[in-house]
PDB file of C-alpha atoms in Angstrom:
ATOM      1  CA  MET A  14       0.742 -26.594 -20.016  1.00  0.00           C
ATOM      2  CA  LEU A  15      -1.205 -29.401 -18.117  1.00  0.00           C
ATOM      3  CA  ASN A  16      -4.440 -28.464 -16.516  1.00  0.00           C
ATOM      4  CA  ASP A  17      -6.808 -30.683 -14.145  1.00  0.00           C
ATOM      5  CA  SER A  18      -9.278 -27.630 -13.421  1.00  0.00           C
ATOM      6  CA  ALA A  19     -12.709 -26.948 -15.109  1.00  0.00           C
ATOM      7  CA  VAL A  20     -12.523 -23.948 -17.533  1.00  0.00           C
ATOM      8  CA  SER A  21     -15.453 -21.629 -17.089  1.00  0.00           C
ATOM      9  CA  GLY A  22     -17.175 -19.498 -20.264  1.00  0.00           C
ATOM     10  CA  ARG A  23     -19.967 -20.982 -22.488  1.00  0.00           C
ATOM     11  CA  PRO A  24     -19.748 -19.504 -26.228  1.00  0.00           C
ATOM     12  CA  GLN A  25     -23.242 -19.907 -27.856  1.00  0.00           C
ATOM     13  CA  PRO A  26     -23.836 -23.025 -30.018  1.00  0.00           C
ATOM     14  CA  ALA A  27     -23.140 -22.661 -33.623  1.00  0.00           C
ATOM     15  CA  LEU A  28     -24.685 -25.481 -35.927  1.00  0.00           C
ATOM     16  CA  SER A  29     -22.803 -25.442 -38.759  1.00  0.00           C
ATOM     17  CA  GLY A  30     -20.675 -28.164 -40.544  1.00  0.00           C
ATOM     18  CA  THR A  31     -22.558 -31.150 -39.437  1.00  0.00           C
ATOM     19  CA  GLU A  32     -20.699 -33.774 -41.682  1.00  0.00           C
ATOM     20  CA  LEU A  33     -19.648 -37.106 -39.823  1.00  0.00           C
ATOM     21  CA  ALA A  34     -16.074 -37.978 -39.646  1.00  0.00           C
ATOM     22  CA  THR A  35     -14.718 -40.412 -41.958  1.00  0.00           C
ATOM     23  CA  SER A  36     -11.294 -42.196 -42.552  1.00  0.00           C
ATOM     24  CA  THR A  37      -9.471 -42.449 -45.632  1.00  0.00           C
ATOM     25  CA  THR A  38      -7.115 -44.778 -46.070  1.00  0.00           C
ATOM     26  CA  ILE A  39      -4.287 -44.237 -48.654  1.00  0.00           C
ATOM     27  CA  LYS A  40      -2.792 -47.478 -50.016  1.00  0.00           C
ATOM     28  CA  ARG A  41       0.223 -47.810 -51.910  1.00  0.00           C
ATOM     29  CA  PRO A  42       2.475 -50.730 -53.173  1.00  0.00           C
ATOM     30  CA  ASN A  43       4.571 -52.497 -50.537  1.00  0.00           C
ATOM     31  CA  SER A  44       2.788 -50.630 -47.727  1.00  0.00           C
ATOM     32  CA  PHE A  45       0.263 -51.676 -45.174  1.00  0.00           C
ATOM     33  CA  THR A  46      -2.438 -49.623 -42.879  1.00  0.00           C
ATOM     34  CA  SER A  47      -3.251 -50.706 -39.525  1.00  0.00           C
ATOM     35  CA  GLN A  48      -7.087 -49.969 -39.324  1.00  0.00           C
ATOM     36  CA  ILE A  49      -8.092 -51.461 -35.894  1.00  0.00           C
ATOM     37  CA  GLN A  50     -11.905 -51.000 -34.726  1.00  0.00           C
ATOM     38  CA  ALA A  51     -10.819 -49.472 -31.202  1.00  0.00           C
ATOM     39  CA  ASP A  52      -9.373 -46.276 -29.808  1.00  0.00           C
ATOM     40  CA  SER A  53      -6.388 -45.849 -27.227  1.00  0.00           C
ATOM     41  CA  ALA A  54      -8.507 -45.246 -24.451  1.00  0.00           C
ATOM     42  CA  GLY A  55      -9.408 -48.908 -23.979  1.00  0.00           C
ATOM     43  CA  PRO A  56     -12.225 -51.655 -24.197  1.00  0.00           C
ATOM     44  CA  SER A  57     -14.527 -49.893 -21.704  1.00  0.00           C
ATOM     45  CA  LYS A  58     -14.736 -46.364 -23.837  1.00  0.00           C
ATOM     46  CA  GLY A  59     -16.203 -48.526 -26.711  1.00  0.00           C
ATOM     47  CA  ARG A  60     -15.423 -48.695 -30.286  1.00  0.00           C
ATOM     48  CA  ASN A  61     -14.287 -46.184 -32.869  1.00  0.00           C
ATOM     49  CA  LEU A  62     -14.575 -47.470 -36.340  1.00  0.00           C
ATOM     50  CA  GLY A  63     -12.004 -46.246 -38.859  1.00  0.00           C
ATOM     51  CA  PHE A  64      -9.432 -45.186 -36.112  1.00  0.00           C
ATOM     52  CA  SER A  65      -6.364 -46.953 -34.777  1.00  0.00           C
ATOM     53  CA  ASP A  66      -5.552 -48.255 -31.255  1.00  0.00           C
ATOM     54  CA  LEU A  67      -1.933 -46.580 -29.880  1.00  0.00           C
ATOM     55  CA  ASP A  68      -1.343 -49.960 -28.067  1.00  0.00           C
ATOM     56  CA  SER A  69      -2.142 -52.056 -30.864  1.00  0.00           C
ATOM     57  CA  LEU A  70       0.043 -49.922 -33.272  1.00  0.00           C
ATOM     58  CA  LEU A  71       2.853 -50.325 -30.773  1.00  0.00           C
ATOM     59  CA  ALA A  72       2.707 -53.892 -30.350  1.00  0.00           C
ATOM     60  CA  GLN A  73       3.219 -54.366 -34.203  1.00  0.00           C
ATOM     61  CA  LYS A  74       6.302 -54.485 -36.114  1.00  0.00           C
ATOM     62  CA  GLY A  75       7.491 -52.503 -38.676  1.00  0.00           C
ATOM     63  CA  PRO A  76       6.528 -49.073 -40.027  1.00  0.00           C
ATOM     64  CA  LEU A  77       3.077 -47.567 -39.816  1.00  0.00           C
ATOM     65  CA  GLY A  78       1.092 -47.546 -43.265  1.00  0.00           C
ATOM     66  CA  SER A  79       0.262 -44.304 -44.634  1.00  0.00           C
ATOM     67  CA  GLY A  80      -3.056 -43.076 -43.780  1.00  0.00           C
ATOM     68  CA  THR A  81      -3.161 -44.687 -40.486  1.00  0.00           C
ATOM     69  CA  ALA A  82      -5.456 -42.457 -38.235  1.00  0.00           C
ATOM     70  CA  ILE A  83      -5.061 -42.549 -34.565  1.00  0.00           C
ATOM     71  CA  ARG A  84      -7.714 -40.615 -32.595  1.00  0.00           C
ATOM     72  CA  MET A  85      -6.671 -39.823 -28.943  1.00  0.00           C
ATOM     73  CA  PRO A  86      -9.206 -40.516 -26.012  1.00  0.00           C
ATOM     74  CA  ASP A  87     -11.591 -37.451 -26.149  1.00  0.00           C
ATOM     75  CA  ASP A  88     -12.343 -37.681 -22.430  1.00  0.00           C
ATOM     76  CA  GLN A  89      -8.611 -37.334 -21.621  1.00  0.00           C
ATOM     77  CA  LEU A  90      -6.938 -34.395 -23.390  1.00  0.00           C
ATOM     78  CA  PHE A  91      -8.870 -31.248 -23.127  1.00  0.00           C
ATOM     79  CA  GLN A  92     -11.729 -29.815 -20.805  1.00  0.00           C
ATOM     80  CA  TYR A  93     -14.588 -27.811 -22.383  1.00  0.00           C
ATOM     81  CA  ASP A  94     -13.637 -24.449 -24.300  1.00  0.00           C
ATOM     82  CA  SER A  95      -9.664 -25.309 -23.512  1.00  0.00           C
ATOM     83  CA  ALA A  96      -6.539 -26.260 -25.223  1.00  0.00           C
ATOM     84  CA  GLU A  97      -4.492 -26.900 -22.308  1.00  0.00           C
ATOM     85  CA  LEU A  98      -3.620 -30.546 -21.786  1.00  0.00           C
ATOM     86  CA  GLN A  99      -5.052 -32.352 -18.531  1.00  0.00           C
ATOM     87  CA  ALA A 100      -3.097 -34.033 -16.351  1.00  0.00           C
ATOM     88  CA  SER A 101      -4.588 -37.433 -17.759  1.00  0.00           C
ATOM     89  CA  SER A 102      -3.564 -37.079 -21.254  1.00  0.00           C
ATOM     90  CA  VAL A 103       0.242 -37.496 -20.477  1.00  0.00           C
ATOM     91  CA  GLU A 104       0.436 -41.432 -20.729  1.00  0.00           C
ATOM     92  CA  GLN A 105      -1.546 -41.347 -24.169  1.00  0.00           C
ATOM     93  CA  LEU A 106       1.139 -38.640 -25.346  1.00  0.00           C
ATOM     94  CA  GLN A 107       4.068 -40.636 -24.295  1.00  0.00           C
ATOM     95  CA  LYS A 108       2.607 -43.883 -26.127  1.00  0.00           C
ATOM     96  CA  LEU A 109       2.375 -41.322 -29.302  1.00  0.00           C
ATOM     97  CA  GLY A 110       5.857 -39.876 -28.641  1.00  0.00           C
ATOM     98  CA  THR A 111       7.299 -43.609 -28.541  1.00  0.00           C
ATOM     99  CA  LEU A 112       5.274 -44.298 -31.969  1.00  0.00           C
ATOM    100  CA  ILE A 113       6.455 -41.413 -33.663  1.00  0.00           C
ATOM    101  CA  ARG A 114      10.252 -42.192 -32.464  1.00  0.00           C
ATOM    102  CA  ARG A 115       9.716 -45.597 -33.950  1.00  0.00           C
ATOM    103  CA  ASN A 116       8.807 -44.060 -37.459  1.00  0.00           C
ATOM    104  CA  PRO A 117      11.505 -41.374 -37.954  1.00  0.00           C
ATOM    105  CA  LYS A 118      10.796 -41.521 -41.702  1.00  0.00           C
ATOM    106  CA  ALA A 119       7.078 -40.824 -41.175  1.00  0.00           C
ATOM    107  CA  THR A 120       5.556 -37.312 -40.739  1.00  0.00           C
ATOM    108  CA  PHE A 121       2.647 -36.809 -38.655  1.00  0.00           C
ATOM    109  CA  SER A 122      -0.529 -34.636 -38.984  1.00  0.00           C
ATOM    110  CA  ILE A 123      -2.092 -33.534 -36.038  1.00  0.00           C
ATOM    111  CA  GLU A 124      -5.619 -32.618 -36.351  1.00  0.00           C
ATOM    112  CA  GLY A 125      -7.767 -30.333 -33.743  1.00  0.00           C
ATOM    113  CA  TYR A 126     -11.341 -30.486 -33.749  1.00  0.00           C
ATOM    114  CA  THR A 127     -14.111 -29.121 -31.521  1.00  0.00           C
ATOM    115  CA  ASP A 128     -17.867 -29.617 -30.523  1.00  0.00           C
ATOM    116  CA  ALA A 129     -20.520 -26.914 -32.246  1.00  0.00           C
ATOM    117  CA  PHE A 130     -20.367 -24.281 -29.283  1.00  0.00           C
ATOM    118  CA  GLY A 131     -18.756 -20.810 -30.106  1.00  0.00           C
ATOM    119  CA  SER A 132     -18.529 -18.932 -33.583  1.00  0.00           C
ATOM    120  CA  PHE A 133     -16.717 -20.531 -36.555  1.00  0.00           C
ATOM    121  CA  GLU A 134     -13.660 -18.287 -36.048  1.00  0.00           C
ATOM    122  CA  TYR A 135     -13.561 -19.139 -32.375  1.00  0.00           C
ATOM    123  CA  ASN A 136     -13.691 -22.906 -32.903  1.00  0.00           C
ATOM    124  CA  LEU A 137     -11.092 -22.873 -35.580  1.00  0.00           C
ATOM    125  CA  ASP A 138      -8.773 -21.138 -33.677  1.00  0.00           C
ATOM    126  CA  LEU A 139      -9.753 -23.228 -30.524  1.00  0.00           C
ATOM    127  CA  SER A 140      -9.094 -26.634 -32.563  1.00  0.00           C
ATOM    128  CA  GLN A 141      -5.751 -25.073 -33.945  1.00  0.00           C
ATOM    129  CA  ARG A 142      -4.724 -24.483 -30.376  1.00  0.00           C
ATOM    130  CA  ARG A 143      -5.279 -28.119 -29.579  1.00  0.00           C
ATOM    131  CA  ALA A 144      -3.562 -29.537 -31.969  1.00  0.00           C
ATOM    132  CA  ASP A 145      -0.804 -27.361 -31.287  1.00  0.00           C
ATOM    133  CA  SER A 146      -0.661 -28.260 -27.657  1.00  0.00           C
ATOM    134  CA  VAL A 147      -0.237 -31.876 -28.487  1.00  0.00           C
ATOM    135  CA  LYS A 148       2.518 -30.943 -30.592  1.00  0.00           C
ATOM    136  CA  ASP A 149       4.157 -28.696 -28.013  1.00  0.00           C
ATOM    137  CA  TYR A 150       4.084 -31.722 -25.494  1.00  0.00           C
ATOM    138  CA  LEU A 151       5.586 -33.929 -28.254  1.00  0.00           C
ATOM    139  CA  VAL A 152       8.564 -31.548 -29.254  1.00  0.00           C
ATOM    140  CA  ASN A 153       9.241 -29.733 -25.713  1.00  0.00           C
ATOM    141  CA  VAL A 154       8.909 -32.782 -23.187  1.00  0.00           C
ATOM    142  CA  MET A 155       9.280 -35.861 -25.430  1.00  0.00           C
ATOM    143  CA  GLY A 156      12.310 -34.180 -27.796  1.00  0.00           C
ATOM    144  CA  ILE A 157      10.569 -35.194 -30.991  1.00  0.00           C
ATOM    145  CA  ASN A 158      11.573 -33.297 -34.097  1.00  0.00           C
ATOM    146  CA  PRO A 159       9.269 -30.929 -34.770  1.00  0.00           C
ATOM    147  CA  ALA A 160       9.707 -31.132 -38.643  1.00  0.00           C
ATOM    148  CA  GLN A 161       8.083 -34.754 -37.976  1.00  0.00           C
ATOM    149  CA  ILE A 162       4.857 -32.919 -37.110  1.00  0.00           C
ATOM    150  CA  GLN A 163       2.069 -30.642 -38.736  1.00  0.00           C
ATOM    151  CA  THR A 164      -0.855 -29.180 -37.164  1.00  0.00           C
ATOM    152  CA  ARG A 165      -4.226 -28.290 -38.605  1.00  0.00           C
ATOM    153  CA  GLY A 166      -7.394 -27.106 -36.948  1.00  0.00           C
ATOM    154  CA  PHE A 167     -10.509 -28.049 -38.371  1.00  0.00           C
ATOM    155  CA  GLY A 168     -13.046 -26.164 -35.675  1.00  0.00           C
ATOM    156  CA  ALA A 169     -16.316 -27.460 -35.489  1.00  0.00           C
ATOM    157  CA  SER A 170     -16.321 -29.901 -38.368  1.00  0.00           C
ATOM    158  CA  LYS A 171     -16.616 -33.564 -39.244  1.00  0.00           C
ATOM    159  CA  PHE A 172     -18.741 -34.303 -36.202  1.00  0.00           C
ATOM    160  CA  LEU A 173     -18.594 -37.567 -34.713  1.00  0.00           C
ATOM    161  CA  VAL A 174     -21.961 -36.756 -32.381  1.00  0.00           C
ATOM    162  CA  ALA A 175     -24.176 -34.373 -34.303  1.00  0.00           C
ATOM    163  CA  PRO A 176     -25.160 -31.348 -32.773  1.00  0.00           C
ATOM    164  CA  ARG A 177     -28.633 -30.578 -31.527  1.00  0.00           C
ATOM    165  CA  PRO A 178     -29.895 -27.026 -30.987  1.00  0.00           C
ATOM    166  CA  VAL A 179     -30.237 -25.870 -27.514  1.00  0.00           C
ATOM    167  CA  MET A 180     -33.432 -23.745 -26.835  1.00  0.00           C
ATOM    168  CA  ASP A 181     -33.189 -24.029 -22.790  1.00  0.00           C
ATOM    169  CA  PRO A 182     -30.560 -22.970 -21.134  1.00  0.00           C
ATOM    170  CA  LEU A 183     -31.009 -26.225 -18.672  1.00  0.00           C
ATOM    171  CA  GLN A 184     -30.101 -28.314 -21.406  1.00  0.00           C
ATOM    172  CA  GLU A 185     -26.983 -27.088 -22.228  1.00  0.00           C
ATOM    173  CA  GLU A 186     -24.756 -28.677 -19.895  1.00  0.00           C
ATOM    174  CA  ALA A 187     -26.062 -32.214 -21.144  1.00  0.00           C
ATOM    175  CA  GLU A 188     -25.355 -31.276 -24.673  1.00  0.00           C
ATOM    176  CA  ILE A 189     -21.930 -30.331 -24.013  1.00  0.00           C
ATOM    177  CA  ARG A 190     -21.148 -33.635 -22.185  1.00  0.00           C
ATOM    178  CA  ARG A 191     -22.962 -35.433 -25.391  1.00  0.00           C
ATOM    179  CA  GLN A 192     -20.757 -33.495 -27.568  1.00  0.00           C
ATOM    180  CA  GLN A 193     -17.521 -34.492 -25.620  1.00  0.00           C
ATOM    181  CA  PRO A 194     -16.403 -36.849 -28.748  1.00  0.00           C
ATOM    182  CA  ASN A 195     -16.267 -34.020 -31.083  1.00  0.00           C
ATOM    183  CA  ARG A 196     -13.569 -32.434 -28.954  1.00  0.00           C
ATOM    184  CA  ARG A 197     -10.800 -34.808 -30.324  1.00  0.00           C
ATOM    185  CA  VAL A 198      -7.676 -34.769 -31.677  1.00  0.00           C
ATOM    186  CA  VAL A 199      -6.951 -37.221 -34.517  1.00  0.00           C
ATOM    187  CA  ILE A 200      -3.255 -37.952 -35.775  1.00  0.00           C
ATOM    188  CA  VAL A 201      -2.686 -38.929 -39.415  1.00  0.00           C
ATOM    189  CA  VAL A 202       0.403 -40.904 -40.413  1.00  0.00           C
ATOM    190  CA  HIS A 203       2.268 -39.855 -43.915  1.00  0.00           C
ATOM    191  CA  THR A 204       5.064 -42.018 -45.565  1.00  0.00           C
ATOM    192  CA  ASN A 205       6.704 -42.301 -48.619  1.00  0.00           C
ATOM    193  CA  GLU A 206       6.792 -46.091 -48.489  1.00  0.00           C
TER     194      GLU A 206
END
């Protein structure tokens, strides 16, 4: 399930669906939404507007608000062209599992995304497998109730970094690294409170 090694294979880039990611907050009476301008990778990784930080959410009292969006650290979960979790993802996944356990009445949507390399169908499948990998870890390793978690792959859409066409094969590796933020998983909290 966990993989430290790099993955080979380089699908060709597909530049469709270049919309930017947004975070929607659902507000209901007697509920709150935690929106903190940070990500769970820590202060050295920069700020991600509209996403909440796992450490901050774990420190707060009370249930999570519906619509809270948590972006998992994109540099720790998956290698390029892979749905296998890296060993470096374990700490963040354990924090996420703790957060889910503290919110037994909530459900959590795990949304997978990819970069622009590969066909639409390939990226849709890869993003679904990435979301499923996170759920499998939470259910099989941490014992989280599978009914609390739904998964959905969005493929190469809602880009955080707009893809650029690669005309020179020597530029491909640089573009793959530049699009790392697009290879991500976002967790969205849903409650009836």
